[in-house]
Amino acid sequence: MAMEGYRGFLALLVSALLVGFLSVIFTLIWVLHYREGLGWDGTALEFNWHPVLIVTGFVFIQGIAIIVYRLPWTWKCSKLLMKSIHAGLNTVAAILAIISLVAVFDFHNARKIPNMYSLHSWVGLAAVILYMLQLLLGFFVFLLPWAPLSLRALLMPIHVYSGLLIFGTVIATVLMGVTEKLIFALQSPAYSTLPPEGVFTNTFGLLVLVFGALIFWIVTRPQWKRPKEPNSVLLHPNRGAPEGAEGTMAVNFGNMDKSDSELNSEAAARKRNFALDEAGQRSTM
């Protein structure tokens, strides 16, 4: 099945991949060139894993997982295969997010820095917790064949909305975290004087924002949605009839109406013929 507006989709997809990849590269350049590199020793080098893993997993990989169903080259693949790829990408993103949190808490504890005092930390931890719940919900309800179709139909809109909400929250959290880090780290020269690191990192923040905007646009276009499989049946949450059943029932009702009208017409014709015969008999008499 051909995708409507394929060229536009392809241009946005390439743009999203390019911007997302640049976001990861900018993060690595930031921590390797401006923040002295990476390590796992309780110093600032360990903290630097936090932005690298968050942008790589929680932003870039999660964004790809969101739009994987929209790729027209995968429409011939089975739905189970695409569900597995979607779940696999989200699992990788979750693992990287957890490691990034371990790096932050380990660094804070080694330096005797208080934990969970900023808005960035509150929103970020909430996003990770919701993401884990979303992942478990998707695994047990949509990937495994245990949940009834009525439950899947009921939870699907919630699953889609919460996924976009979490992704948007992650983008906002990254921007808050970058600003917070620069305010603390840049003292001489100060962040307010717009030093080279400040300009570079602000540009990196804009790349993350643009990547999120492109993902949101791609995933919200109805013409780029994966077509439903011909043999798939999805129950409506507010009633037990499966999709397609209403159309079949409507056709049957239409045929019934048509048959009734034909019967009525035949009955009326018989009545007219009977009346004419009776009138003819009376005139003969």
Short mmCIF file of C-alpha atoms in Angstrom, two decimals, residues 23-215:
data_model
loop_
_atom_site.label_atom_id
_atom_site.label_comp_id
_atom_site.label_asym_id
_atom_site.label_seq_id
_atom_site.Cartn_x
_atom_site.Cartn_y
_atom_site.Cartn_z
CA SER A 23 22.27 15.78 19.14
CA VAL A 24 24.16 12.67 20.26
CA ILE A 25 27.38 13.91 18.62
CA PHE A 26 27.00 17.34 20.27
CA THR A 27 26.55 15.66 23.65
CA LEU A 28 29.75 13.67 23.21
CA ILE A 29 31.68 16.75 22.07
CA TRP A 30 30.35 18.69 25.07
CA VAL A 31 31.46 16.16 27.68
CA LEU A 32 34.71 15.15 25.95
CA HIS A 33 35.91 18.62 24.94
CA TYR A 34 34.37 21.00 27.46
CA ARG A 35 33.70 18.71 30.47
CA GLU A 36 36.98 16.71 30.55
CA GLY A 37 35.67 13.35 29.37
CA LEU A 38 34.04 10.22 30.80
CA GLY A 39 34.83 7.93 33.73
CA TRP A 40 33.27 5.86 36.50
CA ASP A 41 35.09 6.95 39.63
CA GLY A 42 32.63 9.15 41.54
CA THR A 43 33.98 12.35 39.99
CA ALA A 44 32.48 14.74 37.48
CA LEU A 45 33.66 12.31 34.78
CA GLU A 46 31.07 9.83 36.02
CA PHE A 47 28.38 12.48 36.02
CA ASN A 48 29.13 13.14 32.35
CA TRP A 49 27.62 9.76 31.50
CA HIS A 50 24.25 11.19 32.52
CA PRO A 51 23.71 13.57 29.56
CA VAL A 52 25.32 11.15 27.10
CA LEU A 53 23.07 8.22 28.04
CA ILE A 54 19.93 10.33 28.40
CA VAL A 55 20.27 11.93 24.97
CA THR A 56 21.32 8.67 23.30
CA GLY A 57 18.67 6.46 24.89
CA PHE A 58 15.88 8.52 26.37
CA VAL A 59 15.74 11.01 23.50
CA PHE A 60 17.15 9.54 20.29
CA ILE A 61 16.33 5.82 20.66
CA GLN A 62 12.95 6.53 22.23
CA GLY A 63 12.11 8.87 19.36
CA ILE A 64 12.95 6.16 16.83
CA ALA A 65 10.83 3.67 18.78
CA ILE A 66 7.87 6.04 18.60
CA ILE A 67 7.92 6.35 14.81
CA VAL A 68 8.98 2.80 13.94
CA TYR A 69 5.37 1.89 13.06
CA ARG A 70 5.27 4.76 10.56
CA LEU A 71 8.06 3.42 8.36
CA PRO A 72 6.31 2.26 5.15
CA TRP A 73 9.03 -0.33 4.45
CA THR A 74 7.90 -2.21 7.56
CA TRP A 75 4.20 -2.33 6.66
CA LYS A 76 4.66 -5.74 5.05
CA CYS A 77 6.21 -7.08 8.25
CA SER A 78 4.00 -8.80 10.77
CA LYS A 79 2.51 -6.74 13.57
CA LEU A 80 4.16 -9.03 16.13
CA LEU A 81 7.59 -8.35 14.66
CA MET A 82 7.02 -4.58 14.77
CA LYS A 83 5.75 -4.82 18.35
CA SER A 84 8.93 -6.68 19.29
CA ILE A 85 11.12 -4.05 17.62
CA HIS A 86 9.16 -1.27 19.32
CA ALA A 87 9.48 -2.96 22.71
CA GLY A 88 13.16 -3.74 22.14
CA LEU A 89 14.07 -0.14 21.35
CA ASN A 90 12.15 1.12 24.37
CA THR A 91 13.88 -1.46 26.57
CA VAL A 92 17.30 -0.28 25.42
CA ALA A 93 16.27 3.32 26.12
CA ALA A 94 15.06 2.33 29.60
CA ILE A 95 18.32 0.54 30.43
CA LEU A 96 20.40 3.56 29.37
CA ALA A 97 18.16 5.87 31.40
CA ILE A 98 18.62 3.73 34.53
CA ILE A 99 22.41 3.69 34.11
CA SER A 100 22.38 7.46 33.71
CA LEU A 101 20.48 7.82 37.00
CA VAL A 102 22.96 5.54 38.76
CA ALA A 103 25.79 7.77 37.52
CA VAL A 104 24.11 10.90 38.90
CA PHE A 105 23.28 9.47 42.32
CA ASP A 106 26.73 7.90 42.62
CA PHE A 107 28.39 11.22 41.81
CA HIS A 108 26.18 13.15 44.23
CA ASN A 109 26.76 10.68 47.05
CA ALA A 110 30.55 10.68 46.50
CA ARG A 111 30.65 14.49 46.57
CA LYS A 112 28.09 14.80 49.41
CA ILE A 113 25.75 16.73 47.10
CA PRO A 114 22.02 16.59 48.02
CA ASN A 115 19.80 14.52 45.77
CA MET A 116 16.36 15.33 44.36
CA TYR A 117 16.21 19.04 45.23
CA SER A 118 15.72 20.62 41.79
CA LEU A 119 12.75 20.70 39.44
CA HIS A 120 14.92 18.97 36.86
CA SER A 121 15.44 15.99 39.18
CA TRP A 122 11.75 15.80 40.13
CA VAL A 123 10.46 15.86 36.56
CA GLY A 124 13.25 13.57 35.33
CA LEU A 125 12.62 10.89 37.94
CA ALA A 126 8.88 11.09 37.30
CA ALA A 127 9.52 10.61 33.57
CA VAL A 128 11.68 7.53 34.22
CA ILE A 129 9.09 5.96 36.55
CA LEU A 130 6.25 6.61 34.11
CA TYR A 131 8.39 5.24 31.30
CA MET A 132 8.97 1.99 33.19
CA LEU A 133 5.24 1.65 33.88
CA GLN A 134 4.53 2.35 30.21
CA LEU A 135 7.03 -0.30 29.18
CA LEU A 136 5.54 -2.91 31.50
CA LEU A 137 2.01 -2.04 30.36
CA GLY A 138 2.96 -2.40 26.72
CA PHE A 139 4.78 -5.67 27.34
CA PHE A 140 2.02 -7.43 29.27
CA VAL A 141 -0.99 -5.98 27.46
CA PHE A 142 0.08 -5.47 23.84
CA LEU A 143 3.08 -7.73 23.21
CA LEU A 144 2.06 -10.88 25.06
CA PRO A 145 -1.13 -12.54 23.76
CA TRP A 146 -2.77 -12.77 27.17
CA ALA A 147 -4.81 -9.59 27.42
CA PRO A 148 -8.34 -9.67 25.97
CA LEU A 149 -9.00 -7.53 22.91
CA SER A 150 -11.46 -5.36 24.81
CA LEU A 151 -8.72 -4.43 27.32
CA ARG A 152 -6.28 -3.63 24.52
CA ALA A 153 -8.83 -1.40 22.82
CA LEU A 154 -9.50 0.37 26.10
CA LEU A 155 -5.83 0.99 26.93
CA MET A 156 -4.51 1.78 23.43
CA PRO A 157 -5.46 5.51 23.46
CA ILE A 158 -3.94 5.83 26.93
CA HIS A 159 -0.79 4.03 25.78
CA VAL A 160 -0.36 6.33 22.78
CA TYR A 161 -1.07 9.53 24.72
CA SER A 162 1.16 8.64 27.67
CA GLY A 163 4.00 7.70 25.31
CA LEU A 164 3.92 11.13 23.67
CA LEU A 165 3.52 12.82 27.05
CA ILE A 166 6.58 11.04 28.45
CA PHE A 167 8.65 11.85 25.36
CA GLY A 168 7.72 15.53 25.56
CA THR A 169 8.51 15.52 29.27
CA VAL A 170 11.93 14.03 28.56
CA ILE A 171 12.69 16.78 26.04
CA ALA A 172 11.72 19.45 28.58
CA THR A 173 13.77 17.74 31.30
CA VAL A 174 16.86 17.65 29.08
CA LEU A 175 16.59 21.38 28.41
CA MET A 176 16.19 22.09 32.14
CA GLY A 177 19.16 19.87 32.96
CA VAL A 178 21.45 21.49 30.40
CA THR A 179 20.60 24.97 31.69
CA GLU A 180 21.08 23.88 35.31
CA LYS A 181 24.46 22.29 34.55
CA LEU A 182 25.74 25.37 32.73
CA ILE A 183 24.66 27.71 35.52
CA PHE A 184 26.55 25.61 38.08
CA ALA A 185 29.61 24.77 35.95
CA LEU A 186 30.31 28.05 34.17
CA GLN A 187 31.64 30.50 36.75
CA SER A 188 34.59 32.18 35.07
CA PRO A 189 33.50 33.19 32.51
CA ALA A 190 29.93 33.05 33.72
CA TYR A 191 27.11 31.54 31.70
CA SER A 192 25.49 34.98 31.48
CA THR A 193 28.44 36.26 29.42
CA LEU A 194 27.67 33.64 26.75
CA PRO A 195 31.06 31.86 26.56
CA PRO A 196 31.86 29.38 23.73
CA GLU A 197 30.69 26.42 25.83
CA GLY A 198 27.42 28.21 26.54
CA VAL A 199 26.83 28.91 22.83
CA PHE A 200 27.71 25.34 21.88
CA THR A 201 25.48 23.79 24.52
CA ASN A 202 22.57 26.12 23.73
CA THR A 203 22.84 24.97 20.12
CA PHE A 204 22.80 21.38 21.35
CA GLY A 205 19.59 22.13 23.28
CA LEU A 206 17.98 23.54 20.15
CA LEU A 207 18.87 20.36 18.26
CA VAL A 208 17.14 18.25 20.92
CA LEU A 209 14.07 20.49 20.72
CA VAL A 210 13.92 20.30 16.92
CA PHE A 211 14.30 16.51 17.04
CA GLY A 212 11.37 16.26 19.43
CA ALA A 213 9.26 18.52 17.22
CA LEU A 214 9.99 16.41 14.13
CA ILE A 215 9.09 13.19 15.94
#
